[in-house]
Short mmCIF file of C-alpha atoms in Angstrom, two decimals:
data_model
loop_
_atom_site.label_atom_id
_atom_site.label_comp_id
_atom_site.label_asym_id
_atom_site.label_seq_id
_atom_site.Cartn_x
_atom_site.Cartn_y
_atom_site.Cartn_z
CA UNK O 1 0.15 -0.09 -0.11
CA UNK O 2 2.66 2.45 0.89
CA UNK O 3 4.97 1.49 -2.19
CA UNK O 4 1.49 2.44 -4.28
CA UNK O 5 1.56 5.78 -2.69
CA UNK O 6 5.21 6.29 -3.38
CA UNK O 7 4.49 5.20 -6.87
CA UNK O 8 1.96 7.75 -6.95
CA UNK O 9 4.46 10.54 -5.68
CA UNK O 10 6.87 9.65 -8.32
CA UNK O 11 4.13 10.05 -11.00
CA UNK O 12 3.33 13.42 -9.68
CA UNK O 13 6.74 14.28 -9.59
CA UNK O 14 7.43 13.68 -13.11
CA UNK O 15 4.54 15.69 -14.10
CA UNK O 16 5.67 18.61 -12.16
CA UNK O 17 9.30 18.27 -13.43
CA UNK O 18 7.86 18.32 -17.13
CA UNK O 19 5.70 21.32 -16.44
CA UNK O 20 8.78 23.13 -15.00
CA UNK O 21 10.81 22.45 -18.01
CA UNK O 22 8.06 23.97 -20.40
CA UNK O 23 7.57 26.95 -18.46
CA UNK O 24 11.60 27.38 -18.33
CA UNK O 25 11.21 28.31 -22.14
CA UNK O 26 9.19 31.23 -21.64
CA UNK O 27 9.60 33.65 -24.50
CA UNK O 28 10.81 36.35 -21.92
CA UNK O 29 13.56 34.45 -20.66
CA UNK O 30 15.41 34.57 -24.08
CA UNK O 31 14.14 38.19 -24.93
CA UNK O 32 16.72 40.85 -24.08
CA UNK O 33 13.86 43.48 -24.32
CA UNK O 34 12.19 41.97 -21.14
CA UNK O 35 12.37 43.62 -17.53
CA UNK O 36 15.09 41.87 -15.94
CA UNK O 37 13.42 42.07 -12.50
CA UNK O 38 10.39 40.31 -14.00
CA UNK O 39 12.34 37.62 -15.40
CA UNK O 40 14.40 37.25 -12.17
CA UNK O 41 11.07 37.26 -10.21
CA UNK O 42 10.05 34.26 -12.65
CA UNK O 43 13.04 32.14 -12.73
CA UNK O 44 13.55 32.59 -9.05
CA UNK O 45 10.07 31.07 -8.37
CA UNK O 46 11.00 28.12 -10.81
CA UNK O 47 14.37 27.61 -9.16
CA UNK O 48 12.35 27.45 -5.68
CA UNK O 49 10.10 24.77 -7.16
CA UNK O 50 12.81 22.70 -8.57
CA UNK O 51 15.15 22.86 -5.12
CA UNK O 52 11.42 21.87 -3.46
CA UNK O 53 11.43 18.88 -5.91
CA UNK O 54 14.81 17.71 -5.31
CA UNK O 55 14.16 17.70 -1.48
CA UNK O 56 11.22 15.74 -2.10
CA UNK O 57 12.97 13.36 -4.40
CA UNK O 58 15.43 12.63 -2.00
CA UNK O 59 12.70 12.04 0.84
CA UNK O 60 10.84 9.27 -1.73
CA UNK O 61 14.54 7.57 -2.23
CA UNK O 62 15.05 7.50 1.45
CA UNK O 63 11.70 5.60 1.97
CA UNK O 64 12.25 3.54 -0.95
CA UNK O 65 15.46 2.32 0.62
CA UNK O 66 13.74 1.91 4.14
CA UNK O 67 11.25 -0.46 2.66
CA UNK O 68 13.74 -2.23 0.31
CA UNK O 69 11.80 -0.82 -2.86
CA UNK O 70 13.54 -0.25 -6.28
CA UNK O 71 14.90 3.43 -5.82
CA UNK O 72 13.86 5.73 -8.58
CA UNK O 73 16.02 7.87 -10.20
CA UNK O 74 15.71 11.45 -11.47
CA UNK O 75 17.90 12.42 -14.20
CA UNK O 76 15.63 14.70 -15.68
CA UNK O 77 15.38 16.65 -12.61
CA UNK O 78 19.05 17.52 -12.70
CA UNK O 79 18.78 18.50 -16.25
CA UNK O 80 15.71 20.60 -15.21
CA UNK O 81 17.81 22.20 -12.28
CA UNK O 82 20.63 23.02 -14.19
CA UNK O 83 18.66 24.57 -17.15
CA UNK O 84 16.60 26.88 -14.63
CA UNK O 85 19.71 27.47 -12.61
CA UNK O 86 21.49 28.61 -15.62
CA UNK O 87 18.62 30.93 -16.74
CA UNK O 88 18.52 32.42 -13.37
CA UNK O 89 22.26 32.95 -13.30
CA UNK O 90 22.14 34.77 -16.69
CA UNK O 91 19.65 37.38 -15.61
CA UNK O 92 21.18 37.71 -12.24
CA UNK O 93 24.70 38.54 -13.97
CA UNK O 94 22.96 40.89 -16.44
CA UNK O 95 21.42 42.69 -13.31
CA UNK O 96 24.62 42.71 -11.58
CA UNK O 97 26.56 43.89 -14.65
CA UNK O 98 24.51 46.89 -15.55
CA UNK O 99 24.72 48.11 -11.62
CA UNK O 100 28.56 47.76 -12.11
CA UNK O 101 28.99 49.29 -15.22
CA UNK O 102 26.51 52.10 -14.00
CA UNK O 103 28.56 52.75 -11.07
CA UNK O 104 31.91 52.96 -13.21
CA UNK O 105 30.31 55.34 -15.56
CA UNK O 106 29.47 58.07 -12.91
CA UNK O 107 32.58 57.56 -10.83
CA UNK O 108 35.50 59.89 -11.08
CA UNK O 109 38.23 58.30 -13.08
CA UNK O 110 40.84 58.48 -10.69
CA UNK O 111 38.71 56.63 -8.19
CA UNK O 112 38.56 53.65 -10.35
CA UNK O 113 40.68 50.69 -9.70
CA UNK O 114 41.82 49.12 -13.11
CA UNK O 115 42.97 45.91 -11.69
CA UNK O 116 39.83 45.22 -9.77
CA UNK O 117 37.87 46.00 -12.92
CA UNK O 118 40.04 43.93 -15.07
CA UNK O 119 39.43 40.78 -12.43
CA UNK O 120 35.48 41.42 -12.64
CA UNK O 121 35.69 41.61 -16.52
CA UNK O 122 37.44 38.19 -16.14
CA UNK O 123 34.66 36.45 -13.91
CA UNK O 124 32.00 37.74 -16.06
CA UNK O 125 33.66 36.49 -19.34
CA UNK O 126 34.00 33.30 -17.97
CA UNK O 127 30.45 33.27 -16.49
CA UNK O 128 29.06 34.38 -20.14
CA UNK O 129 31.11 31.79 -21.89
CA UNK O 130 29.61 29.05 -19.79
CA UNK O 131 26.23 30.40 -19.99
CA UNK O 132 26.58 30.77 -23.72
CA UNK O 133 27.57 26.87 -24.20
CA UNK O 134 24.47 26.40 -21.61
CA UNK O 135 21.88 28.01 -23.73
CA UNK O 136 20.48 26.63 -27.04
CA UNK O 137 20.77 28.76 -30.12
CA UNK O 138 18.36 31.24 -30.32
CA UNK O 139 17.87 31.85 -34.19
CA UNK O 140 13.93 30.84 -33.61
CA UNK O 141 13.33 34.03 -32.04
CA UNK O 142 13.43 35.58 -35.56
CA UNK O 143 10.43 33.58 -36.34
CA UNK O 144 8.57 34.25 -32.98
CA UNK O 145 5.18 34.54 -34.25
CA UNK O 146 5.42 31.45 -36.43
CA UNK O 147 6.89 29.34 -33.44
CA UNK O 148 4.06 30.63 -31.21
CA UNK O 149 1.45 29.64 -33.50
CA UNK O 150 2.87 26.45 -34.07
CA UNK O 151 3.21 25.83 -30.13
CA UNK O 152 -0.11 27.05 -29.62
CA UNK O 153 -1.65 24.71 -32.36
CA UNK O 154 0.46 21.70 -30.88
CA UNK O 155 -0.69 22.53 -27.26
CA UNK O 156 -4.27 22.54 -28.08
CA UNK O 157 -4.32 19.48 -30.24
CA UNK O 158 -2.62 17.97 -27.39
CA UNK O 159 -5.42 19.17 -25.04
CA UNK O 160 -8.05 17.64 -27.53
CA UNK O 161 -6.22 14.59 -27.64
CA UNK O 162 -6.46 14.27 -23.91
CA UNK O 163 -10.44 14.85 -24.21
CA UNK O 164 -10.22 12.33 -26.52
CA UNK O 165 -8.76 9.91 -24.45
CA UNK O 166 -10.88 10.49 -21.55
CA UNK O 167 -14.04 9.65 -23.76
CA UNK O 168 -12.27 6.48 -24.75
CA UNK O 169 -11.17 5.34 -21.22
CA UNK O 170 -14.57 5.95 -19.79
CA UNK O 171 -16.02 3.34 -22.11
CA UNK O 172 -13.39 0.98 -21.12
CA UNK O 173 -15.06 0.56 -17.97
CA UNK O 174 -18.89 0.68 -18.97
CA UNK O 175 -20.80 -2.66 -18.98
CA UNK O 176 -24.27 -3.18 -20.14
CA UNK O 177 -25.28 -5.22 -17.18
CA UNK O 178 -28.13 -7.86 -17.77
CA UNK O 179 -30.03 -8.89 -15.24
CA UNK O 180 -32.23 -12.26 -14.80
CA UNK O 181 -35.89 -11.40 -15.25
CA UNK O 182 -38.40 -12.82 -12.67
CA UNK O 183 -37.83 -16.74 -12.50
CA UNK O 184 -37.95 -17.11 -16.18
CA UNK O 185 -35.41 -19.34 -17.62
CA UNK O 186 -32.38 -17.70 -19.74
CA UNK O 187 -34.36 -14.61 -19.50
CA UNK O 188 -32.43 -11.32 -19.06
CA UNK O 189 -33.15 -7.82 -19.18
CA UNK O 190 -30.59 -4.56 -19.33
CA UNK O 191 -30.08 -3.03 -16.09
CA UNK O 192 -33.12 -4.76 -14.49
CA UNK O 193 -36.63 -3.40 -15.17
CA UNK O 194 -35.02 0.38 -14.70
CA UNK O 195 -33.04 1.95 -17.71
CA UNK O 196 -29.09 1.64 -17.08
CA UNK O 197 -28.80 5.06 -15.93
CA UNK O 198 -24.80 4.79 -15.85
CA UNK O 199 -24.59 4.21 -19.71
CA UNK O 200 -26.89 6.86 -20.32
CA UNK O 201 -25.05 9.35 -18.28
CA UNK O 202 -21.71 8.45 -19.66
CA UNK O 203 -23.24 8.65 -23.29
CA UNK O 204 -24.71 12.10 -22.41
CA UNK O 205 -21.16 13.00 -21.02
CA UNK O 206 -19.35 11.77 -24.18
CA UNK O 207 -21.48 13.56 -26.57
CA UNK O 208 -20.59 16.86 -24.78
CA UNK O 209 -17.28 16.19 -24.93
CA UNK O 210 -17.15 15.16 -28.49
CA UNK O 211 -19.22 18.28 -29.57
CA UNK O 212 -16.48 20.77 -27.84
CA UNK O 213 -13.91 18.69 -29.51
CA UNK O 214 -15.37 18.83 -33.05
CA UNK O 215 -16.11 22.36 -32.76
CA UNK O 216 -12.55 23.24 -31.90
CA UNK O 217 -10.40 25.23 -34.72
CA UNK O 218 -7.41 22.95 -33.67
CA UNK O 219 -9.22 19.42 -34.70
CA UNK O 220 -7.82 19.08 -37.80
CA UNK O 221 -5.04 16.93 -36.91
CA UNK O 222 -7.39 14.20 -35.25
CA UNK O 223 -10.52 14.70 -37.23
CA UNK O 224 -10.13 11.20 -38.50
CA UNK O 225 -10.23 10.03 -35.01
CA UNK O 226 -13.01 12.05 -33.83
CA UNK O 227 -15.16 11.26 -36.64
CA UNK O 228 -14.60 7.89 -36.23
CA UNK O 229 -15.85 7.83 -32.42
CA UNK O 230 -18.57 10.17 -33.16
CA UNK O 231 -19.85 7.54 -35.44
CA UNK O 232 -19.67 4.57 -33.18
CA UNK O 233 -21.06 6.63 -30.41
CA UNK O 234 -23.99 7.92 -32.63
CA UNK O 235 -24.39 4.17 -33.58
CA UNK O 236 -24.32 3.05 -30.31
CA UNK O 237 -26.88 5.62 -28.78
CA UNK O 238 -29.41 4.88 -31.46
CA UNK O 239 -28.87 1.28 -30.79
CA UNK O 240 -29.19 1.70 -27.13
CA UNK O 241 -32.64 3.86 -27.54
CA UNK O 242 -33.97 0.95 -29.60
CA UNK O 243 -33.02 -1.85 -27.38
CA UNK O 244 -34.47 0.00 -24.31
CA UNK O 245 -37.77 0.84 -26.30
CA UNK O 246 -37.99 -2.75 -27.44
CA UNK O 247 -37.58 -3.93 -23.73
CA UNK O 248 -40.03 -1.37 -22.58
CA UNK O 249 -42.78 -2.86 -25.01
CA UNK O 250 -41.51 -6.52 -24.30
CA UNK O 251 -41.80 -5.92 -20.61
CA UNK O 252 -45.66 -4.56 -21.17
CA UNK O 253 -46.67 -7.49 -23.48
CA UNK O 254 -44.94 -10.50 -21.72
CA UNK O 255 -47.50 -10.75 -19.08
CA UNK O 256 -50.42 -10.61 -21.48
CA UNK O 257 -49.18 -12.84 -24.53
CA UNK O 258 -47.57 -15.64 -22.50
CA UNK O 259 -51.12 -16.49 -21.05
CA UNK O 260 -52.35 -19.41 -22.58
CA UNK O 261 -55.97 -18.17 -23.24
CA UNK O 262 -54.77 -15.00 -25.12
CA UNK O 263 -52.56 -17.00 -27.39
CA UNK O 264 -55.51 -19.42 -28.35
CA UNK O 265 -57.80 -15.98 -28.71
CA UNK O 266 -54.90 -14.22 -30.69
CA UNK O 267 -52.86 -16.41 -32.50
CA UNK O 268 -51.29 -14.15 -34.89
CA UNK O 269 -50.27 -11.34 -32.23
CA UNK O 270 -48.99 -14.43 -29.93
CA UNK O 271 -46.82 -15.56 -33.18
CA UNK O 272 -45.78 -12.22 -33.86
CA UNK O 273 -44.81 -11.79 -30.05
CA UNK O 274 -43.03 -15.15 -29.89
CA UNK O 275 -40.62 -14.23 -32.85
CA UNK O 276 -39.50 -11.12 -31.15
CA UNK O 277 -39.43 -12.89 -27.75
CA UNK O 278 -36.75 -15.29 -29.23
CA UNK O 279 -34.64 -12.60 -30.61
CA UNK O 280 -34.76 -10.59 -27.61
CA UNK O 281 -33.84 -13.21 -25.30
CA UNK O 282 -31.06 -13.96 -27.95
CA UNK O 283 -29.83 -10.42 -27.62
CA UNK O 284 -30.11 -10.40 -24.09
CA UNK O 285 -28.28 -13.83 -23.66
CA UNK O 286 -26.71 -15.00 -20.56
CA UNK O 287 -23.74 -12.93 -20.22
CA UNK O 288 -20.06 -14.55 -20.09
CA UNK O 289 -17.97 -14.17 -17.12
CA UNK O 290 -16.58 -10.68 -16.29
CA UNK O 291 -13.10 -11.32 -17.45
CA UNK O 292 -14.60 -12.38 -20.98
CA UNK O 293 -17.43 -9.57 -20.95
CA UNK O 294 -17.33 -6.95 -23.64
CA UNK O 295 -17.86 -3.17 -22.39
CA UNK O 296 -20.70 -1.26 -23.56
CA UNK O 297 -18.60 0.46 -26.25
CA UNK O 298 -15.09 -1.36 -26.16
CA UNK O 299 -12.15 0.80 -27.29
CA UNK O 300 -14.18 2.46 -29.95
CA UNK O 301 -11.19 4.67 -31.19
CA UNK O 302 -9.26 1.75 -32.07
CA UNK O 303 -11.86 0.05 -34.30
CA UNK O 304 -11.50 1.09 -37.76
CA UNK O 305 -14.48 1.25 -40.30
CA UNK O 306 -13.47 -2.06 -41.75
CA UNK O 307 -13.03 -3.91 -38.81
CA UNK O 308 -15.66 -6.13 -37.19
CA UNK O 309 -16.84 -4.13 -33.96
CA UNK O 310 -15.83 -5.92 -30.67
CA UNK O 311 -18.59 -4.27 -28.99
CA UNK O 312 -21.92 -5.13 -27.14
CA UNK O 313 -23.57 -2.09 -28.34
CA UNK O 314 -22.56 -1.88 -32.10
CA UNK O 315 -22.90 -5.38 -33.32
CA UNK O 316 -23.30 -5.27 -37.06
CA UNK O 317 -27.13 -5.61 -37.86
CA UNK O 318 -28.49 -5.05 -34.27
CA UNK O 319 -29.80 -1.62 -34.81
CA UNK O 320 -31.82 -3.07 -37.78
CA UNK O 321 -32.86 -6.12 -36.29
CA UNK O 322 -34.27 -3.96 -33.24
CA UNK O 323 -35.94 -1.68 -35.27
CA UNK O 324 -38.00 -4.56 -36.67
CA UNK O 325 -38.59 -5.99 -33.34
CA UNK O 326 -40.01 -2.61 -32.25
CA UNK O 327 -42.21 -2.42 -35.42
CA UNK O 328 -43.56 -5.74 -34.93
CA UNK O 329 -44.24 -4.97 -31.01
CA UNK O 330 -45.94 -1.58 -31.85
CA UNK O 331 -48.31 -3.57 -34.02
CA UNK O 332 -49.18 -6.14 -31.61
CA UNK O 333 -49.90 -3.50 -29.02
CA UNK O 334 -52.04 -1.36 -31.28
CA UNK O 335 -54.11 -4.84 -32.10
CA UNK O 336 -54.53 -5.55 -28.50
CA UNK O 337 -55.44 -1.56 -27.65
CA UNK O 338 -58.13 -2.09 -30.45
CA UNK O 339 -59.40 -5.15 -28.57
CA UNK O 340 -59.53 -3.42 -25.30
CA UNK O 341 -56.48 -5.21 -24.03
CA UNK O 342 -54.20 -2.36 -23.15
CA UNK O 343 -50.50 -3.38 -22.45
#
């Protein structure tokens, strides 16, 4: 249990390290026109966060050694620290140099100490050389607007992909639960006699998320995946509506048309109901063991149009079959109503 908690903390640390590394690439850090004190405040906060993560990493490693767990290494944390510290030193040196040279410019000439000045120049020259080696070439600043646009598009597309993954992951854990109906042999109904509210809620949430993704101006890169998932969700939603409608009508008619005297009086209606009864029982057949049971919409984004769906709610021909069953049950119900036998 504690090992799992440590693993969770390690995962969170990796996310925070990535976030700081991205924030350390902020435009203003490599823009000579930036306000030095604003940049220093920004890099100072980043440096504090990195140092806090280093302390946390040491604590995690200590606990892992204590409990004889595999010790996690954080090489990316050291890289992140070096990167942030380098940027912070750059702007610290710039502020110090401007203060130093500003003092020289207003000082009386006879008050200057050439040897001391030479020593400071040597110190800052070495610092500049070291920082220059550590900083990446900055030729991209000439194309700042284009880079910013590409970065924005990539970030927004990644956010849309995360939303798409969220929808897919939800459906990996949603099952169409079939429960025994009364004491009838091999007779099951979806969700018992009540609608499967969990499935309907997930379907509604998914529709809202998919509409948001599809309406985004940044959807172009993942449009094919979005449209494929939308088609499967739409098919599943239509199928579920017909399925529940068929089950509702069947539940209302079953007590009437399974009675022997009604079957003798209304043989045509009884035969039509029996045909639907056989089909619905086959559709709602006894569920397999949990490990082999398909989800309501199993990994829909991974199913290509030419693949046979591996899902419970999007089986080929199921929607059309349920529509025919509903038409038959509606006809039976109308005939019963005309005879005063309301379902």
